[in-house]
Tab-separated table of C-alpha atoms in Angstrom:
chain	number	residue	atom	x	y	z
A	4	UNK	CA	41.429	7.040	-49.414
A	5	UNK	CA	42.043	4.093	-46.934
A	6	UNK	CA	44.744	6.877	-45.135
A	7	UNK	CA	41.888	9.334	-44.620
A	8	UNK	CA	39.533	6.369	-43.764
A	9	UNK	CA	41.427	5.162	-41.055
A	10	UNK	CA	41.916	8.872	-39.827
A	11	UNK	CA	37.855	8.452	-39.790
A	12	UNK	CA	38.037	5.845	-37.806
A	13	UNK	CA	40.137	7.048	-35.714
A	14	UNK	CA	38.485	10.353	-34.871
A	15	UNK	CA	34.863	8.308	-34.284
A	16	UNK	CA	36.772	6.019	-31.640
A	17	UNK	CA	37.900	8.760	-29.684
A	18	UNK	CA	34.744	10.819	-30.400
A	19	UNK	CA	33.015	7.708	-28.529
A	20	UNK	CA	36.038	7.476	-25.779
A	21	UNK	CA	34.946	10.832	-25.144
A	22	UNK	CA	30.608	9.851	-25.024
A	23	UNK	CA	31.714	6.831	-22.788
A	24	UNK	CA	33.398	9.222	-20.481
A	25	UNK	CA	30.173	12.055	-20.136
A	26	UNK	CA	27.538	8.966	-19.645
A	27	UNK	CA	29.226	8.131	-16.662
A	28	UNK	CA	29.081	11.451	-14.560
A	29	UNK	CA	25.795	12.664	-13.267
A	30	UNK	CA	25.733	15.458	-16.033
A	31	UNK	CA	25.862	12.692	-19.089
A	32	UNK	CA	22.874	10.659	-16.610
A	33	UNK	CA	20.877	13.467	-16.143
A	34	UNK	CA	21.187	14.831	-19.949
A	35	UNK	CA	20.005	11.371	-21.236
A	36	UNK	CA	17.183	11.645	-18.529
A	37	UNK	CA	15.696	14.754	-18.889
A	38	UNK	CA	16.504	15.158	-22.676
A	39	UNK	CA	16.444	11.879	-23.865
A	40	UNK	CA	13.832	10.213	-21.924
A	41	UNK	CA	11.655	13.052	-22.482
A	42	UNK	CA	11.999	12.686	-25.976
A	43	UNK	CA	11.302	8.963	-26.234
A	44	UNK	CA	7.949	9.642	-24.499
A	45	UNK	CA	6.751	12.742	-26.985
A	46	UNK	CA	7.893	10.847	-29.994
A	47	UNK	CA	5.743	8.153	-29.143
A	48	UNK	CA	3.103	9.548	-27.539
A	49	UNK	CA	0.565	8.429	-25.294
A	50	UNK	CA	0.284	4.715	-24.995
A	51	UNK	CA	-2.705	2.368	-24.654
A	52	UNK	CA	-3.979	1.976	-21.170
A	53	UNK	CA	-4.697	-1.459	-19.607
A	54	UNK	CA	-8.572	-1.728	-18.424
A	55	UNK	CA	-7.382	-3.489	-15.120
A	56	UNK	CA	-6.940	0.131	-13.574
A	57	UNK	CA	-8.817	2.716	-12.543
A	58	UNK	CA	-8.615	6.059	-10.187
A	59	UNK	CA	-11.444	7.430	-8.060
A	60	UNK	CA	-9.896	10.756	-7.606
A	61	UNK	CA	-10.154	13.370	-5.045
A	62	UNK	CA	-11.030	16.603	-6.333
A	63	UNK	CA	-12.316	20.123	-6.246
A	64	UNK	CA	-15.666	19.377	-8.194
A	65	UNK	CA	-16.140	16.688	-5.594
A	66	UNK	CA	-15.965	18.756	-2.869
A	67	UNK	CA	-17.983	21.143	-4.229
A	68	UNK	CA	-20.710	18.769	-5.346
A	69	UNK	CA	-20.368	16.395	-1.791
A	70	UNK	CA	-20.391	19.902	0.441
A	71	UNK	CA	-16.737	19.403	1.920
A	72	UNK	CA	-13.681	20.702	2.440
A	73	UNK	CA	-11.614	21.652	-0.272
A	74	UNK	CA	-8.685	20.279	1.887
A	75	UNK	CA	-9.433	16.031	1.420
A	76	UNK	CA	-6.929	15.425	4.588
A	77	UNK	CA	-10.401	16.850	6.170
A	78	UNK	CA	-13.020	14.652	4.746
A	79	UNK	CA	-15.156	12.781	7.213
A	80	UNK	CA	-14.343	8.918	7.616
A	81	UNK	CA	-17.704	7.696	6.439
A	82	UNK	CA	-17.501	9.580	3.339
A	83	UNK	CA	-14.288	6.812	2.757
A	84	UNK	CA	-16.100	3.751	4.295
A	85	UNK	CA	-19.586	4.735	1.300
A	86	UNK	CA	-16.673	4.410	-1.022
A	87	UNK	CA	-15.097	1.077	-0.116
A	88	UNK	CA	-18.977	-0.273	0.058
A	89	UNK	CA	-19.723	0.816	-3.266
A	90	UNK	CA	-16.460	-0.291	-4.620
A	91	UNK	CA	-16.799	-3.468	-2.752
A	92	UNK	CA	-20.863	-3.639	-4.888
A	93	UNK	CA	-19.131	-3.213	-7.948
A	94	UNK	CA	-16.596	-6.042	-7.895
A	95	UNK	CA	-13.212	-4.193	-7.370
A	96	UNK	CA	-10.538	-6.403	-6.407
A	97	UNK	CA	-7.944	-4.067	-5.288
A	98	UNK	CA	-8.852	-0.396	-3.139
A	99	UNK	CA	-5.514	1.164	-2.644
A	100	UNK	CA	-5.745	4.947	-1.400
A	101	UNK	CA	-2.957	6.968	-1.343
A	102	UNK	CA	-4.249	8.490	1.714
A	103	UNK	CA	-3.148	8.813	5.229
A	104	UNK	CA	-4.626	7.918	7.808
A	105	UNK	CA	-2.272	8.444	11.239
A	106	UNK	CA	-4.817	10.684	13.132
A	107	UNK	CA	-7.962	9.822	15.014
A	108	UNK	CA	-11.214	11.808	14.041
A	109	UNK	CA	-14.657	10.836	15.683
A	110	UNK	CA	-14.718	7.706	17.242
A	111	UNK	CA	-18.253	7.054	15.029
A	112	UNK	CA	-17.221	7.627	11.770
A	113	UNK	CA	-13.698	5.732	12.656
A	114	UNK	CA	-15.497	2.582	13.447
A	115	UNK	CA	-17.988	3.118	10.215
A	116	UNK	CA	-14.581	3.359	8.137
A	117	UNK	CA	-12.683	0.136	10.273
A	118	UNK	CA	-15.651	-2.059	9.349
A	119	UNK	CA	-16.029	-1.160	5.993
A	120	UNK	CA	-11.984	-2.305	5.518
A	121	UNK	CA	-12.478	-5.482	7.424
A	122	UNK	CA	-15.712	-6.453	5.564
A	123	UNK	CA	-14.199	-5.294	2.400
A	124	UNK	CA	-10.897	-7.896	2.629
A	125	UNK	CA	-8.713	-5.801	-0.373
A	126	UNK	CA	-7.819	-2.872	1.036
A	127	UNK	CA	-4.469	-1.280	1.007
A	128	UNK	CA	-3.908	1.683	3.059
A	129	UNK	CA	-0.627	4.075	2.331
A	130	UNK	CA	1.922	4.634	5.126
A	131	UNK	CA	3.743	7.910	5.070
A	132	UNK	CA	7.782	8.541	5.369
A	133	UNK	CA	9.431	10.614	8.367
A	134	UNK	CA	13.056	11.471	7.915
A	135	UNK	CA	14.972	12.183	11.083
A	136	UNK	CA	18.126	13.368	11.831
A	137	UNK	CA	20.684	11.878	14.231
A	138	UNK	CA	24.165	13.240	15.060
A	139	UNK	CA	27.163	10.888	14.499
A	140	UNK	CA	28.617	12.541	17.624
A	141	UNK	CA	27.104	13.218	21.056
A	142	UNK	CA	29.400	16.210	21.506
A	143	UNK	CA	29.244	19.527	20.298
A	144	UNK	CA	28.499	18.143	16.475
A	145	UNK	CA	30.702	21.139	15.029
A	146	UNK	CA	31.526	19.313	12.187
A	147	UNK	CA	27.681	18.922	11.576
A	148	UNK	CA	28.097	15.031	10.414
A	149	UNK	CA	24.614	13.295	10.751
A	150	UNK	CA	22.617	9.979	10.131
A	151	UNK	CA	19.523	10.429	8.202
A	152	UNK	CA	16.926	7.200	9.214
A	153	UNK	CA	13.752	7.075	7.275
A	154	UNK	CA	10.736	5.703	10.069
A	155	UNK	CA	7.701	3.987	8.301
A	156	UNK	CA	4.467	5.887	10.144
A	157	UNK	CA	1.888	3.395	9.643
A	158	UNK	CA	-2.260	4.193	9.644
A	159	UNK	CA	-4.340	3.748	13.201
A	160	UNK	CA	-4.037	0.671	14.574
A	161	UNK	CA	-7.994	0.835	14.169
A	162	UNK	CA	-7.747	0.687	10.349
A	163	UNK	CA	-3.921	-1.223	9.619
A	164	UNK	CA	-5.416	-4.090	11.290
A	165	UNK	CA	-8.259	-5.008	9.238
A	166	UNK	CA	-6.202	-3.769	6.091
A	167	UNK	CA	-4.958	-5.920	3.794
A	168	UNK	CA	-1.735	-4.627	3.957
A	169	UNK	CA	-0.203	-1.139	4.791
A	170	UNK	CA	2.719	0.074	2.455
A	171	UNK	CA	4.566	3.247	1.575
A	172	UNK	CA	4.587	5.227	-1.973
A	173	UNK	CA	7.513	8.622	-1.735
A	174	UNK	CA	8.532	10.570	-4.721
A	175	UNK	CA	10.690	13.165	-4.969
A	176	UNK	CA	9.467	17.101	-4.754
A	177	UNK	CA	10.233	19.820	-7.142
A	178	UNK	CA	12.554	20.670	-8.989
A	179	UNK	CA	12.906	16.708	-9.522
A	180	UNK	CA	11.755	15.312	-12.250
A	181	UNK	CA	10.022	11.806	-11.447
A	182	UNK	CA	11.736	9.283	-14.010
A	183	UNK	CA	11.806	6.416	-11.675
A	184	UNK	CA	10.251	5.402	-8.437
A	185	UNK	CA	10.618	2.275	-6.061
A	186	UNK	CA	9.411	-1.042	-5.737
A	187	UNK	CA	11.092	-2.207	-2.330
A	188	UNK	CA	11.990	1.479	-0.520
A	189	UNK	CA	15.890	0.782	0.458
A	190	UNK	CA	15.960	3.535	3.116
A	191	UNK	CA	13.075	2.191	5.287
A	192	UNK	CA	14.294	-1.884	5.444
A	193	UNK	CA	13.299	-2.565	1.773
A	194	UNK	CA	9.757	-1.927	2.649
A	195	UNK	CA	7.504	-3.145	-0.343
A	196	UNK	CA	5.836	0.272	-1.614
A	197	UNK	CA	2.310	0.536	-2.214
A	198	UNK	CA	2.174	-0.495	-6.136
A	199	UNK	CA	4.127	-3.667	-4.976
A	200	UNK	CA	1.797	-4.867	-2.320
A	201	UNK	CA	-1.691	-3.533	-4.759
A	202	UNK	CA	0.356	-6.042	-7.148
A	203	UNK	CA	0.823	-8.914	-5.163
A	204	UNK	CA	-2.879	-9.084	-3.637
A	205	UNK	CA	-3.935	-8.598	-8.007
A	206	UNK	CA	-2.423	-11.317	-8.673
A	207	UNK	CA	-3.452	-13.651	-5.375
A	208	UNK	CA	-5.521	-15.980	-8.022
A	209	UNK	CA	-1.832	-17.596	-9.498
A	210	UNK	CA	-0.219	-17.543	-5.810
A	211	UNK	CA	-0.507	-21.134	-5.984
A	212	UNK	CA	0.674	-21.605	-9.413
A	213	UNK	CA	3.529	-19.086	-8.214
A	214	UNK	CA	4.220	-21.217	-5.546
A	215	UNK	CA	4.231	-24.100	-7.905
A	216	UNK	CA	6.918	-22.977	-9.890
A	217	UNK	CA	8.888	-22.091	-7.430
A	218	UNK	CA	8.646	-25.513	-5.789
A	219	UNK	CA	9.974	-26.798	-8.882
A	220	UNK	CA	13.034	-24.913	-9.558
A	221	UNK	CA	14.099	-24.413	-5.654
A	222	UNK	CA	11.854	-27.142	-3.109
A	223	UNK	CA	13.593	-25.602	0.189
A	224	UNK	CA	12.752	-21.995	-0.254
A	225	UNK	CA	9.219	-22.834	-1.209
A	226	UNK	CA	8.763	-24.455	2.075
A	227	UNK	CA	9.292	-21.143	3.446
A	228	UNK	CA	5.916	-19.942	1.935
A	229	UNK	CA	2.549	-20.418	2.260
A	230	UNK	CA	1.556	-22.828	-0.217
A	231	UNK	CA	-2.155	-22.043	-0.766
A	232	UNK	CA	-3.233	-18.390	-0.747
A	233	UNK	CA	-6.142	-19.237	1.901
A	234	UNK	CA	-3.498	-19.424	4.618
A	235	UNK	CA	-1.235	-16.686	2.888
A	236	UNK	CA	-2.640	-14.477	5.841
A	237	UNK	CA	-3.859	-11.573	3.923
A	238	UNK	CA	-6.802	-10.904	6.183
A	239	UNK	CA	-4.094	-11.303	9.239
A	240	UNK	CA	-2.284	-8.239	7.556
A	241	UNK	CA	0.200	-10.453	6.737
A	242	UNK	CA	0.618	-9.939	2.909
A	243	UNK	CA	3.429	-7.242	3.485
A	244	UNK	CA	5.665	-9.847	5.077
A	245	UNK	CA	5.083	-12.611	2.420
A	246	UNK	CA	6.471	-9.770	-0.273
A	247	UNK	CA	9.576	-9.217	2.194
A	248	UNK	CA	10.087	-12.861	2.291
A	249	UNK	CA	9.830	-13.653	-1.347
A	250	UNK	CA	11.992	-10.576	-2.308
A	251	UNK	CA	15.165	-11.972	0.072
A	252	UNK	CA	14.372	-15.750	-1.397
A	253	UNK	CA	15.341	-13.859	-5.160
A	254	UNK	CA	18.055	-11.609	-3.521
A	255	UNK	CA	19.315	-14.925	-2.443
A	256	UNK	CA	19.366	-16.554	-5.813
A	257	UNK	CA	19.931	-14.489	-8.413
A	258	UNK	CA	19.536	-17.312	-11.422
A	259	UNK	CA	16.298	-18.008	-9.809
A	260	UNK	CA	14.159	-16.246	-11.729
A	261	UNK	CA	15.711	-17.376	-15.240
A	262	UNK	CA	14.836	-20.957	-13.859
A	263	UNK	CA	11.693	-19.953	-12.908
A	264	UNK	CA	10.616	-18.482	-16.736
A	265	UNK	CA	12.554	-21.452	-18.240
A	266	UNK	CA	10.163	-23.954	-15.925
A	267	UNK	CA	7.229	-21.614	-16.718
A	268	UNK	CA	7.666	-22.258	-20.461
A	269	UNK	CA	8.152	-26.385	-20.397
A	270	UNK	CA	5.248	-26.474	-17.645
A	271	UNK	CA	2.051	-28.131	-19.249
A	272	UNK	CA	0.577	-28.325	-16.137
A	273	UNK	CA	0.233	-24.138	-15.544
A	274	UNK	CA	-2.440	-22.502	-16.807
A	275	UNK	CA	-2.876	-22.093	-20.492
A	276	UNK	CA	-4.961	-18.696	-19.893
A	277	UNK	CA	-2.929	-16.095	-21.155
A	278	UNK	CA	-3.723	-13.738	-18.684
A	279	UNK	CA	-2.687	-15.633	-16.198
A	280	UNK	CA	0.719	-17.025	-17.681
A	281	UNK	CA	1.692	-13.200	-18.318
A	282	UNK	CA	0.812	-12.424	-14.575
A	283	UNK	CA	2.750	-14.823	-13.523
A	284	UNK	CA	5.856	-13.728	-15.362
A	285	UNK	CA	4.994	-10.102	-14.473
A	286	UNK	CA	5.588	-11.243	-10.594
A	287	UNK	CA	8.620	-13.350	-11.519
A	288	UNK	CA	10.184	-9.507	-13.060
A	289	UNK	CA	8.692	-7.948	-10.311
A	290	UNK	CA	10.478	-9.761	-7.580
A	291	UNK	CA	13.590	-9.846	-9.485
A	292	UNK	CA	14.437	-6.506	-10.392
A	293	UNK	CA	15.564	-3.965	-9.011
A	294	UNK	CA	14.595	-1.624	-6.346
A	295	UNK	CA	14.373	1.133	-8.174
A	296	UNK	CA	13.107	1.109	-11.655
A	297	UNK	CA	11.901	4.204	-14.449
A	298	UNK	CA	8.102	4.720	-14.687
A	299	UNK	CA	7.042	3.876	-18.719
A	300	UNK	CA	4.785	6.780	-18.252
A	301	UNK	CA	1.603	6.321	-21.192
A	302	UNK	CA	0.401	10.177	-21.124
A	303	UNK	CA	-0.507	13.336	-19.453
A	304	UNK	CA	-2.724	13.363	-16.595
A	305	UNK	CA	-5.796	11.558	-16.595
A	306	UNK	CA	-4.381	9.219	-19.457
A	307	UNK	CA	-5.422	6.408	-17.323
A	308	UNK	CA	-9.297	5.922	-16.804
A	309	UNK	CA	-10.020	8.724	-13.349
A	310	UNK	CA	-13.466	9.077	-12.398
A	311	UNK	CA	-14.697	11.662	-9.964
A	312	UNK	CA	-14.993	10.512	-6.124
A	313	UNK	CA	-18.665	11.869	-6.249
A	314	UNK	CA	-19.595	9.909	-9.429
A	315	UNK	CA	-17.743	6.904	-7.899
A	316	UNK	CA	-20.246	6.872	-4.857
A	317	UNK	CA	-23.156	7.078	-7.278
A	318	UNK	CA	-21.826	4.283	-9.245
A	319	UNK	CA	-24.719	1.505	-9.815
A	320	UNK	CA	-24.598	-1.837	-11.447
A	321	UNK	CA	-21.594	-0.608	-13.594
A	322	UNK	CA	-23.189	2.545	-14.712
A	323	UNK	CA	-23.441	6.640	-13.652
A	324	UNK	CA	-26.947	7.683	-15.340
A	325	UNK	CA	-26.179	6.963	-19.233
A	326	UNK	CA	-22.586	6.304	-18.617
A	327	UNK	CA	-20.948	3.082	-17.929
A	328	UNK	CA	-18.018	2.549	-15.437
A	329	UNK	CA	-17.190	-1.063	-15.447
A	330	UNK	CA	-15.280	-1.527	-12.434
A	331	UNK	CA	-15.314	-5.113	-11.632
A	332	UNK	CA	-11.881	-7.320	-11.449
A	333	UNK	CA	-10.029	-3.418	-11.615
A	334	UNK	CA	-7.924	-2.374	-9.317
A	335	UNK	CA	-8.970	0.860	-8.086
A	336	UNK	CA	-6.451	3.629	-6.739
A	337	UNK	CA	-7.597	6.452	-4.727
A	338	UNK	CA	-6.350	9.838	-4.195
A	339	UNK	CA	-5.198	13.660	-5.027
A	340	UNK	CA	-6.440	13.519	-9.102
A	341	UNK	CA	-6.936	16.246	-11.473
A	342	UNK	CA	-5.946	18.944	-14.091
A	343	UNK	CA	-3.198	19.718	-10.971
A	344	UNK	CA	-1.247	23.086	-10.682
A	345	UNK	CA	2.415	22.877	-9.558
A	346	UNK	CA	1.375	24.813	-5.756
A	347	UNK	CA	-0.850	21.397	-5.103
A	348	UNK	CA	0.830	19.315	-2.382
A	349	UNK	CA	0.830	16.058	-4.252
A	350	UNK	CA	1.888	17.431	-7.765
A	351	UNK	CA	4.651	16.247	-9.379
A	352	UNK	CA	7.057	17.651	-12.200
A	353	UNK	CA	7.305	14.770	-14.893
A	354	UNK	CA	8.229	14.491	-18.614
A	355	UNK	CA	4.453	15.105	-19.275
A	356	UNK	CA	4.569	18.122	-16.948
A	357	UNK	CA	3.230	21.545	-19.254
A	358	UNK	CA	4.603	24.859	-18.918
A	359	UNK	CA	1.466	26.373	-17.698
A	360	UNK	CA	1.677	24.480	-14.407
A	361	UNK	CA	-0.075	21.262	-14.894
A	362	UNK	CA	1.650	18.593	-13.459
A	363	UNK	CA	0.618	14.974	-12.529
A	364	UNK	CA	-0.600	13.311	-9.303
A	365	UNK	CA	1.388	11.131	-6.907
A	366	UNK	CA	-1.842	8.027	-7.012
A	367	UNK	CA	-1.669	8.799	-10.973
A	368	UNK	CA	2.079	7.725	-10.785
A	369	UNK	CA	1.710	5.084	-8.348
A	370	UNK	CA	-1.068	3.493	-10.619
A	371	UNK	CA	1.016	3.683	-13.729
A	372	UNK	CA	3.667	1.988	-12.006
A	373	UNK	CA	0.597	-0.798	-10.839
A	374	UNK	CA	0.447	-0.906	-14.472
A	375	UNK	CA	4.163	-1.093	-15.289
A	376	UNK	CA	4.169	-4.256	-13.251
A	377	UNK	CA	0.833	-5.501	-14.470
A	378	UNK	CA	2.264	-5.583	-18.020
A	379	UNK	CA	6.070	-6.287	-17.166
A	380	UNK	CA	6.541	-3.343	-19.102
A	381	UNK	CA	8.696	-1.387	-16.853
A	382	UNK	CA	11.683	0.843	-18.964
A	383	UNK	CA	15.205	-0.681	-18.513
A	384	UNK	CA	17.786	0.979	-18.953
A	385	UNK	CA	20.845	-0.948	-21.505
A	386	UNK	CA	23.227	-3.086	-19.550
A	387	UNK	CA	26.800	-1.943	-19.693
A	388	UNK	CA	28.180	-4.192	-22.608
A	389	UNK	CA	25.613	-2.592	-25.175
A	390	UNK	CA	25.829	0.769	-24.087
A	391	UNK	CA	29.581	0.715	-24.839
A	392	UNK	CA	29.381	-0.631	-27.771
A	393	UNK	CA	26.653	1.424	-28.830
A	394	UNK	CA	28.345	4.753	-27.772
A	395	UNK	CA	31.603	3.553	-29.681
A	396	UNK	CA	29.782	2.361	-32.699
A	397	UNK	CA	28.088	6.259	-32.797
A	398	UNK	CA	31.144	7.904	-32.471
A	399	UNK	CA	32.422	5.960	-35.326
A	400	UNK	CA	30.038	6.506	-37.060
A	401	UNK	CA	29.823	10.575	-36.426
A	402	UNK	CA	33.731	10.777	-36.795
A	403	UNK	CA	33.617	9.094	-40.203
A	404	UNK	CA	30.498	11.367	-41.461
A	405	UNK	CA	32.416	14.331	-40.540
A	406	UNK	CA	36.051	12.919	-42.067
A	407	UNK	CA	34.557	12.073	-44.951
A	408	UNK	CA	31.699	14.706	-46.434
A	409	UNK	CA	31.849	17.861	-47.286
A	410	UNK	CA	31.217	20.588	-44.776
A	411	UNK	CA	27.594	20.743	-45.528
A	412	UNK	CA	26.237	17.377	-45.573
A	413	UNK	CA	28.406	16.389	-42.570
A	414	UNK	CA	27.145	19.246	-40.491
A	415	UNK	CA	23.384	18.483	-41.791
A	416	UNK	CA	24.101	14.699	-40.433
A	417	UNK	CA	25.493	15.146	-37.602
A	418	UNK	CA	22.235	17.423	-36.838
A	419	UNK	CA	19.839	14.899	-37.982
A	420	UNK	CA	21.437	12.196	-36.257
């Protein structure tokens, strides 16, 4: 018994040996993404959404019912600055629109749109990606070796300026599947992407308290901040740059942010608000981790509260006709939003994808990563210790199921395990 035991044993090790070795090729990553992620997510199902966010989304029956183009990249200007008003009226504190804006249109409605930014103070604009090609060589290039640089394309001058901050947001086309997405865009300088910078001007109301607690755990690379958010500079379009700078202060330290949540809990003098201790630790994790993360997706599309562009312009003192739309304190994401079909341009295959075609949005998936952050909530993968030991530990466990059962309940386990 012990003899055939330790053959068990034995047989589970190397069983594991064998796990250890596929998790580490692309083919082991990729199975445990796009068969084990997906799994996680359909065995628990959707997940409740935080009422801090909210889409206005850009779609057909908008059109339709505003008289315009089915094609939004050709919606007049003003249309946009009726929005940010009304927004504005009902108490949103973020307006992010994952929407470009590179080209000048009528110099009328331009200006209308400009102003209603620059009165509006919370506006984040999007900033498309440009991938260009450079050969290594300035000879003949046979070998066909190139550079690939990624160039930031930011909005008119006319609107960046009065913006509170301009950032990117790319995912990956089909056939990808979208499990993860950026928070600091490594191949354009570690720009802070557009859920980042939405984040950061969120939580503006504990910059000081941020500050704070970083002047407590390291004094000399708080001096390199602003240490009151009225001279953070985010009406001087300066909020992108105080992101870059914290982000290479916790590069630069990478204990910092344990300090940081060990000060946070032995500090009387923070606030005892909930709300605002959790966004607090929320930045702390956001500034911390890494540049690319996975997206702890809570649904299909239009899981998180989307109301129509056309109802959002009619919005009144929190309420469409008979139905309410609280708005105020949200922040609000705008863009591309509905029951999409794959041929859309800013569709995107995800775990919650359907086989009939109906994918998800690109502002659906940058406000669930908004959200992600919000809630520190973002999905981490196991750090290299566990997963060994949990790989070994299974293939022990497998090799001494099949050792020692009979032929039917071991092939029945290993099945249901």
């Amino acid at each position: 018994m012990s003899s055939r035991l330790s053959k068990a044993v034995i047989l589970g090790f190397f069983t594991g040996i064998v796990g250890l070795i596929i998790s580490v090729f692309p083919f082991g990553v990729s199975l445990d993404e796009n068969i084990g992620l997906g799994l996680l997510f359909k065995l628990r199902g959707e997940k409740h959404i935080s009422p801090d966010v909210a889409i206005v989304s850009i779609d057909k029956e908008s059109s339709e019912r505003l008289n315009l183009p089915d094609n939004p990249d050709k919606w007049p200007r003003f249309i946009h600055a009726r929005l940010i008003e009304n927004l504005v009226r009902e108490g949103a504190k973020v307006i992010a629109f994952d929407v470009h804006f590179i080209e000048p249109r009528s110099s009328e409605e331009d200006q209308l749109f400009a102003e209603a930014i620059d009165k509006a103070g919370n506006v984040v604009l999007c900033e498309p990606l440009k991938a260009k090609e450079v050969p290594l060589s300035n000879k003949g290039n046979s070998s066909g070796d190139v550079h690939h640089i990624v160039k930031i394309v930011k909005p008119l001058d006319l609107f960046a300026d009065p913006a509170a901050a301009t950032a990117p947001f790319v995912l990956p086309r089909i056939p990808f599947k979208v499990n993860q997405y950026w928070t600091f865009q490594t191949g354009a300088g570690d720009s802070p992407t557009l859920p980042v910078v939405a984040f950061q001007l969120f939580t503006m109301e504990v910059y000081e308290e941020f500050i704070h607690l970083l002047k407590k755990v390291a004094p000399n690379q708080a001096q390199k901040l602003f240490l009151d958010r009225r001279n953070a500079g985010i009406k001087a379009g300066n909020l992108k740059g105080l992101v870059r700078e914290i982000r290479e202060i916790f590069e630069g330290d990478p204990r910092l942010a344990e300090r940081m949540f060990k000060e946070l809990e032995n500090l009387n003098t923070l606030p005892a608000d909930g709300k605002k201790r959790q966004r607090l630790k929320s930045l702390i994790q956001m500034y911390e981790g890494p540049s690319s993360r996975y997206i702890n997706y809570y649904g299909p599309p239009q899981t998180i509260t989307t109301i129509p562009y056309y109802q959002a312009l009619q919005l009144h003192e929190g309420a469409v006709g008979e139905k309410k739309i609280n708005l105020k304190d949200k922040a609000v994401f705008v863009g591309l939003s509905e029951i999409l079909l794959a041929e859309r341009k800013d569709s995107f295959y995800t775990v919650f994808s359907q086989a009939n075609g109906i994918f998800i949005s690109g502002v659906e998936i940058a406000a669930t990563a908004f959200l992600n952050l919000l809630e520190g909530k973002s999905l981490k993968p196991p750090g290299l210790y566990f997963l060994i030991g949990i790989i070994l530990l299974w293939g022990i466990l497998l090799g001494v199921i099949c050792r020692m059962s009979p032929i039917v309940v071991a092939v029945s386990s290993v099945v249901g395990l």
